CSV table of C-alpha atoms in Angstrom, one decimal:
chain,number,residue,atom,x,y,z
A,1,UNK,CA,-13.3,-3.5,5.4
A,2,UNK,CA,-14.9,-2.2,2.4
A,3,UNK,CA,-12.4,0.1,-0.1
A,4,UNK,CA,-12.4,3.8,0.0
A,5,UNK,CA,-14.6,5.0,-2.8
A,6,UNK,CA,-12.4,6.3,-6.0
A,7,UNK,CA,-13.2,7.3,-9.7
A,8,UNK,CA,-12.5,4.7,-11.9
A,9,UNK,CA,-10.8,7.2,-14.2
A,10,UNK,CA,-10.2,11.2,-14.7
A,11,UNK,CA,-8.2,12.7,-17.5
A,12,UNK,CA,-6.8,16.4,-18.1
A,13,UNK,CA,-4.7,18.4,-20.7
A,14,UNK,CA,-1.0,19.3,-20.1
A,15,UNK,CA,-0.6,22.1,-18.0
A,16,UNK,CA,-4.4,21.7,-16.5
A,17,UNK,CA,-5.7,20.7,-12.9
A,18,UNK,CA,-7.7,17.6,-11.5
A,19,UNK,CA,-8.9,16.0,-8.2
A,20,UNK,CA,-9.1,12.9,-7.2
A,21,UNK,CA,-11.3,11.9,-4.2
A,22,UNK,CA,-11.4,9.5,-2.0
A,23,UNK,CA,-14.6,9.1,0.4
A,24,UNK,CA,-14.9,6.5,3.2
A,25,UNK,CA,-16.7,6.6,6.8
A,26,UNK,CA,-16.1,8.0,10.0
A,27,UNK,CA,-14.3,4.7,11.3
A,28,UNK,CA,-11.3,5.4,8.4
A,29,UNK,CA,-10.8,8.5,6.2
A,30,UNK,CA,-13.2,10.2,8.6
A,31,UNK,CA,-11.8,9.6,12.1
A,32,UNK,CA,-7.7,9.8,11.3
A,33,UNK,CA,-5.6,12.3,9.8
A,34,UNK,CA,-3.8,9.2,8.3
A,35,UNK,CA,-4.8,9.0,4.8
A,36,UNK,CA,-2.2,8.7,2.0
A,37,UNK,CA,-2.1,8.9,-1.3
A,38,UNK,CA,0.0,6.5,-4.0
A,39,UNK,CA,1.1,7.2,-7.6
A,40,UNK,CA,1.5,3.5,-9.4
A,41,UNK,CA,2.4,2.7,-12.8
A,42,UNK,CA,2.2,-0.7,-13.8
A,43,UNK,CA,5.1,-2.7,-13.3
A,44,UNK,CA,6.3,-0.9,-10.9
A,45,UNK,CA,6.6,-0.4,-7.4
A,46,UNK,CA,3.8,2.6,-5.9
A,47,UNK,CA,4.9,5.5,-4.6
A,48,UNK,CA,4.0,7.9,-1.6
A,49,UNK,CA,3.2,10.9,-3.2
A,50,UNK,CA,1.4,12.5,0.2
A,51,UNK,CA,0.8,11.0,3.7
A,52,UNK,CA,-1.0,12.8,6.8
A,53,UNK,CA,-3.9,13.8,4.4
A,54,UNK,CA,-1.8,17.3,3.4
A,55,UNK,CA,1.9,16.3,3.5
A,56,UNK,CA,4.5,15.7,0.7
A,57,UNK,CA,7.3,13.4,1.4
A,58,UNK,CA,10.7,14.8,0.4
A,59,UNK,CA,11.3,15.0,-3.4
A,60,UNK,CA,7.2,15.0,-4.2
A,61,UNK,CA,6.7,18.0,-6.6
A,62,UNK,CA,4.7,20.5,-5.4
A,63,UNK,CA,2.2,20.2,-8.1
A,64,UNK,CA,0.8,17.5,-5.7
A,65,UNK,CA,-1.3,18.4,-2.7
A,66,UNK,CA,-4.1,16.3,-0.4
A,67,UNK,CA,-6.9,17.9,1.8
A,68,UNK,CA,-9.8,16.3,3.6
A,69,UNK,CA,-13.3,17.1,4.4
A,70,UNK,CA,-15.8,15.3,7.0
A,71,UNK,CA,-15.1,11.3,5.1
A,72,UNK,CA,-13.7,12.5,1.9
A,73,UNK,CA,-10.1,12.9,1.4
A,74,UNK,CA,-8.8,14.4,-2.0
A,75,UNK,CA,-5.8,15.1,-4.3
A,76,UNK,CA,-5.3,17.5,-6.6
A,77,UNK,CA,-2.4,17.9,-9.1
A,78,UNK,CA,-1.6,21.4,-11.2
A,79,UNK,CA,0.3,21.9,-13.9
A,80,UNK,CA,-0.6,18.3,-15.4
A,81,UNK,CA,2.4,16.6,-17.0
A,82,UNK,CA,2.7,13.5,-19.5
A,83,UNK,CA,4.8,11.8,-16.4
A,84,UNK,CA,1.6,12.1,-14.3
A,85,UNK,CA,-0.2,9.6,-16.2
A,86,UNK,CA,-0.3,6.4,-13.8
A,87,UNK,CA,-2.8,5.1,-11.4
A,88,UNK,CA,-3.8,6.7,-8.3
A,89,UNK,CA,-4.8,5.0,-4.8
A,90,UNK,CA,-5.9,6.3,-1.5
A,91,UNK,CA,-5.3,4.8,1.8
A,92,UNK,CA,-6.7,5.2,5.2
A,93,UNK,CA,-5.9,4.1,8.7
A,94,UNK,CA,-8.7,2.4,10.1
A,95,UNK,CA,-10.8,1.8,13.4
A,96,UNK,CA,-9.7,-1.7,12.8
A,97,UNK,CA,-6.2,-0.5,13.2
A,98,UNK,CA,-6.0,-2.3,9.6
A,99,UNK,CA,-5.0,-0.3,6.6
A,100,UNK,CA,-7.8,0.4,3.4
A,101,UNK,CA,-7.1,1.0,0.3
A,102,UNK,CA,-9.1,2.8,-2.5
A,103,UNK,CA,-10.0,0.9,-5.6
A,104,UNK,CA,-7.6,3.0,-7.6
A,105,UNK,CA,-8.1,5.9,-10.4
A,106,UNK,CA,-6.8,6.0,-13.6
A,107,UNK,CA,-5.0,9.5,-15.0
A,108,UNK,CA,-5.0,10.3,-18.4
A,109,UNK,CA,-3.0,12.8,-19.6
A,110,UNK,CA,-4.2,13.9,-22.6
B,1,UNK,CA,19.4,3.7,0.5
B,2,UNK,CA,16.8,1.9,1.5
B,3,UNK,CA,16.0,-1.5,-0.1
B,4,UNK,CA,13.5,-4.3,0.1
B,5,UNK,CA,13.7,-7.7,-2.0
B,6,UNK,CA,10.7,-10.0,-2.0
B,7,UNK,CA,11.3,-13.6,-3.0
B,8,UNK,CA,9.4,-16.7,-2.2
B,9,UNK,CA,6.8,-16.3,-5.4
B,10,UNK,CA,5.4,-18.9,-7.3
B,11,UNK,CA,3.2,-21.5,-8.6
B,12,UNK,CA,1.0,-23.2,-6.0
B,13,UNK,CA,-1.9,-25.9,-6.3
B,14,UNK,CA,-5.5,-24.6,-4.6
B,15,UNK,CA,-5.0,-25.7,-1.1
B,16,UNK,CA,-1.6,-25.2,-1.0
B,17,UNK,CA,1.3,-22.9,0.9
B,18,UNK,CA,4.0,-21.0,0.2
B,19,UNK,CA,6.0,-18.5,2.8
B,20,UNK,CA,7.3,-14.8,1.2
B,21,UNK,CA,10.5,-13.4,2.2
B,22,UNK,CA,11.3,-9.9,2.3
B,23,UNK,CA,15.2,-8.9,3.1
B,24,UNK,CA,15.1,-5.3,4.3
B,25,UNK,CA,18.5,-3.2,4.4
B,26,UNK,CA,19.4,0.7,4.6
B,27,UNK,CA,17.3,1.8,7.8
B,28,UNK,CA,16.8,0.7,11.0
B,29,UNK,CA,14.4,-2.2,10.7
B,30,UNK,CA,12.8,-3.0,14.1
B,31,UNK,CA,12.0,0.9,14.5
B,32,UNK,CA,9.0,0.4,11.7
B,33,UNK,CA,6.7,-1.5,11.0
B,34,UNK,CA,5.9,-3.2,7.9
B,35,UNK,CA,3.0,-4.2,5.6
B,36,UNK,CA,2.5,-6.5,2.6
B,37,UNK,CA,0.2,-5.1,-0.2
B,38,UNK,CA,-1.3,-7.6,-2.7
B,39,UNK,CA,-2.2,-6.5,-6.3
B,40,UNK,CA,-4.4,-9.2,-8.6
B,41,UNK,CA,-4.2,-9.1,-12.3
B,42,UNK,CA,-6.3,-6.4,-13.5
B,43,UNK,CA,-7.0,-5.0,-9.9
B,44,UNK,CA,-6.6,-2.4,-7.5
B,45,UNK,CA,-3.8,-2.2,-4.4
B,46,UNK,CA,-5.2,-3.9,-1.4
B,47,UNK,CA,-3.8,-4.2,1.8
B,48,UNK,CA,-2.6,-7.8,3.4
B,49,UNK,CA,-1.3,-7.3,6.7
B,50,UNK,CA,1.1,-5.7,8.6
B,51,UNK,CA,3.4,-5.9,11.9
B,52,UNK,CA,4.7,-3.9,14.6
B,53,UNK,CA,8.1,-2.3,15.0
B,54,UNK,CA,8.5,-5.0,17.8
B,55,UNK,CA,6.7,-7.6,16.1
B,56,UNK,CA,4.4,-7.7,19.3
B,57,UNK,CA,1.2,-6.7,16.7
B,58,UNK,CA,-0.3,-8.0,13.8
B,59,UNK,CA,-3.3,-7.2,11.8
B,60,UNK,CA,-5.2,-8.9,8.7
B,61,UNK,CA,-7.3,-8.2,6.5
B,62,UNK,CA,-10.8,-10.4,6.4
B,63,UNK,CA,-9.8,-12.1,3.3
B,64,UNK,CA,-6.7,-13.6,4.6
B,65,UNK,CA,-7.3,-13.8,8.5
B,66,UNK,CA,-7.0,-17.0,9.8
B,67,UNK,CA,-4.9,-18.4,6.7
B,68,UNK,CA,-1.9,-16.1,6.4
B,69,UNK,CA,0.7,-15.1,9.3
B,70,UNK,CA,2.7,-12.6,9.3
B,71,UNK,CA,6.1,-12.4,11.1
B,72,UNK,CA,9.2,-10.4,11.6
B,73,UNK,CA,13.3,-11.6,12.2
B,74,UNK,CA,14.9,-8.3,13.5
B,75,UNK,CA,18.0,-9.8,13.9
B,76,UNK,CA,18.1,-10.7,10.0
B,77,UNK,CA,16.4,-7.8,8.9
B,78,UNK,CA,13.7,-10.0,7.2
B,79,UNK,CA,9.6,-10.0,7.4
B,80,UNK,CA,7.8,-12.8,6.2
B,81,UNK,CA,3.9,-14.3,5.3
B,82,UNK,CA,2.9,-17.8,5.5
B,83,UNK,CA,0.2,-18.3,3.2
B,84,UNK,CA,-1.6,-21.4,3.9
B,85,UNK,CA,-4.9,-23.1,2.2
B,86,UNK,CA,-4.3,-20.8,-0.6
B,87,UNK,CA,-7.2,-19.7,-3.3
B,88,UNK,CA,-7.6,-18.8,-6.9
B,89,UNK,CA,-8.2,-15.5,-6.0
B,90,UNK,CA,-4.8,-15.1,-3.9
B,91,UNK,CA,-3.5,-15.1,-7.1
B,92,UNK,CA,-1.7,-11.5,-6.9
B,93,UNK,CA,1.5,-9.8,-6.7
B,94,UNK,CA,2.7,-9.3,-3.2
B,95,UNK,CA,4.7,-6.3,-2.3
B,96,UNK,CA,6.5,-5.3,0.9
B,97,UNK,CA,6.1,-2.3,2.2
B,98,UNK,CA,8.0,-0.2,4.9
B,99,UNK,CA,5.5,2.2,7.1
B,100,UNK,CA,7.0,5.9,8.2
B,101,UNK,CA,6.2,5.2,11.8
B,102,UNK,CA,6.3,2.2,14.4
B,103,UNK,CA,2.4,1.2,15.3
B,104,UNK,CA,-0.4,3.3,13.6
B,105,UNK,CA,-0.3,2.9,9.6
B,106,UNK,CA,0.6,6.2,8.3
B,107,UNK,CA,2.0,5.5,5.3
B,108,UNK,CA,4.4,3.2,3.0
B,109,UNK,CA,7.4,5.2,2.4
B,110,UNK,CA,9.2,2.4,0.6
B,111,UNK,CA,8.5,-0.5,-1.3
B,112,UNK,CA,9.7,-3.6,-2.7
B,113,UNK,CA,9.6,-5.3,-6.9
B,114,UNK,CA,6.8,-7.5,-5.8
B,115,UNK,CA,6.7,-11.0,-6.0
B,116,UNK,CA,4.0,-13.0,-7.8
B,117,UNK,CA,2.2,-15.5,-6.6
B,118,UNK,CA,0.0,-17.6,-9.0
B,119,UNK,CA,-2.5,-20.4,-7.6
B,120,UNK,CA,-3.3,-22.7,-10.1
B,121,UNK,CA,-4.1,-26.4,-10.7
């Protein structure tokens, strides 16, 4: 059960674009279309910002979007805003049928 | 709405136990299942367990299996974990979590405050 692989941090301007990714193996990220994506800031509970690899629960902006490709999942978010600043996690359904997260990545807004 | 409300934290000696509660209300709880998440100071989200709709299922991670148990009431609308010969490094905040579907893990749609647990002599 080792965690998805994450940057430990990416930053952007107001108003520009970043991705996140998210690589694991053929027995998670790989083999499911179940990979999600959480927005966290400290203190508070996370939040499922896309789930299905590519779809945004009801009330996500669509400044967010996910994609996948071979054992690497990704999120990208336009339009950056000062409200996007928090820490970022992937998750994965596994072989296992156990649940992985990715260590995290911390947005900066700059 | 849907709400979920941990409680059960707290300070526990190396060895020790201590069961988490969390009261679900606002959906229809035996239709989902459920997970706990675990964040340490200073670290990343990483999964605990989780249960079937049914309860029927469970699943662990390697650093708890064989010490934790997780279990589900759906009459009360309640999901627990008994944490036995607890570590240092359980030392976390534990979070319930409400999956969108009934078996396969795809996705926590809701979550609960968290509840810390600190093990400490």
């Amino acid at each position: 059960q080792s965690a998805l692989t994450q940057p430990a941090s990416v930053s952007g301007s107001p108003g520009q674009s970043i991705t996140i990714s998210c690589t694991g193996t053929s027995s998670d990220v790989g083999g499911y279309n179940y990979v999600s994506w959480y927005q966290h800031h400290p203190g508070k509970a996370p939040k499922l910002m896309i789930y299905d690899v590519s779809n945004r629960p009801s009330g996500v902006s669509n400044r967010f979007s996910g994609s996948k490709s071979g054992n690497t999942a990704s999120l990208a978010i336009s339009g950056l805003q000062a409200e996007d600043e928090a820490d970022y996690y992937c998750t994965s359904y596994t072989s296992s049928s156990t649940v992985v997260f990715g260590g995290g990545t911390k947005l900066t807004v700059l | 709405e849907v709400q979920l409300l941990e409680s059960g934290g707290g300070l526990v000696q190396p060895g020790g136990s201590l069961r988490l509660s969390c009261a679900a209300s606002g959906f229809t709880f035996s239709s989902y299942a459920m997970s706990w998440v675990r964040q340490a100071p200073g670290k990343g989200l990483e999964w605990v367990s989780a249960i079937s709709g049914s309860g029927g299922s469970t699943y662990y991670a390697d650093s708890v299996k064989g010490r934790f148990t997780i279990s589900r009431d759906n009459s009360k609308n309640t999901l627990d974990l008994q944490m036995n010969s607890l570590r240092a490094e359980d030392t976390a905040v534990y979070f319930c979590a409400k999956d969108r579907y009934n078996t396969k893990s795809r996705g926590f749609d809701f979550w609960g405050q968290g509840t810390l647990v600190t093990v400490s002599s």
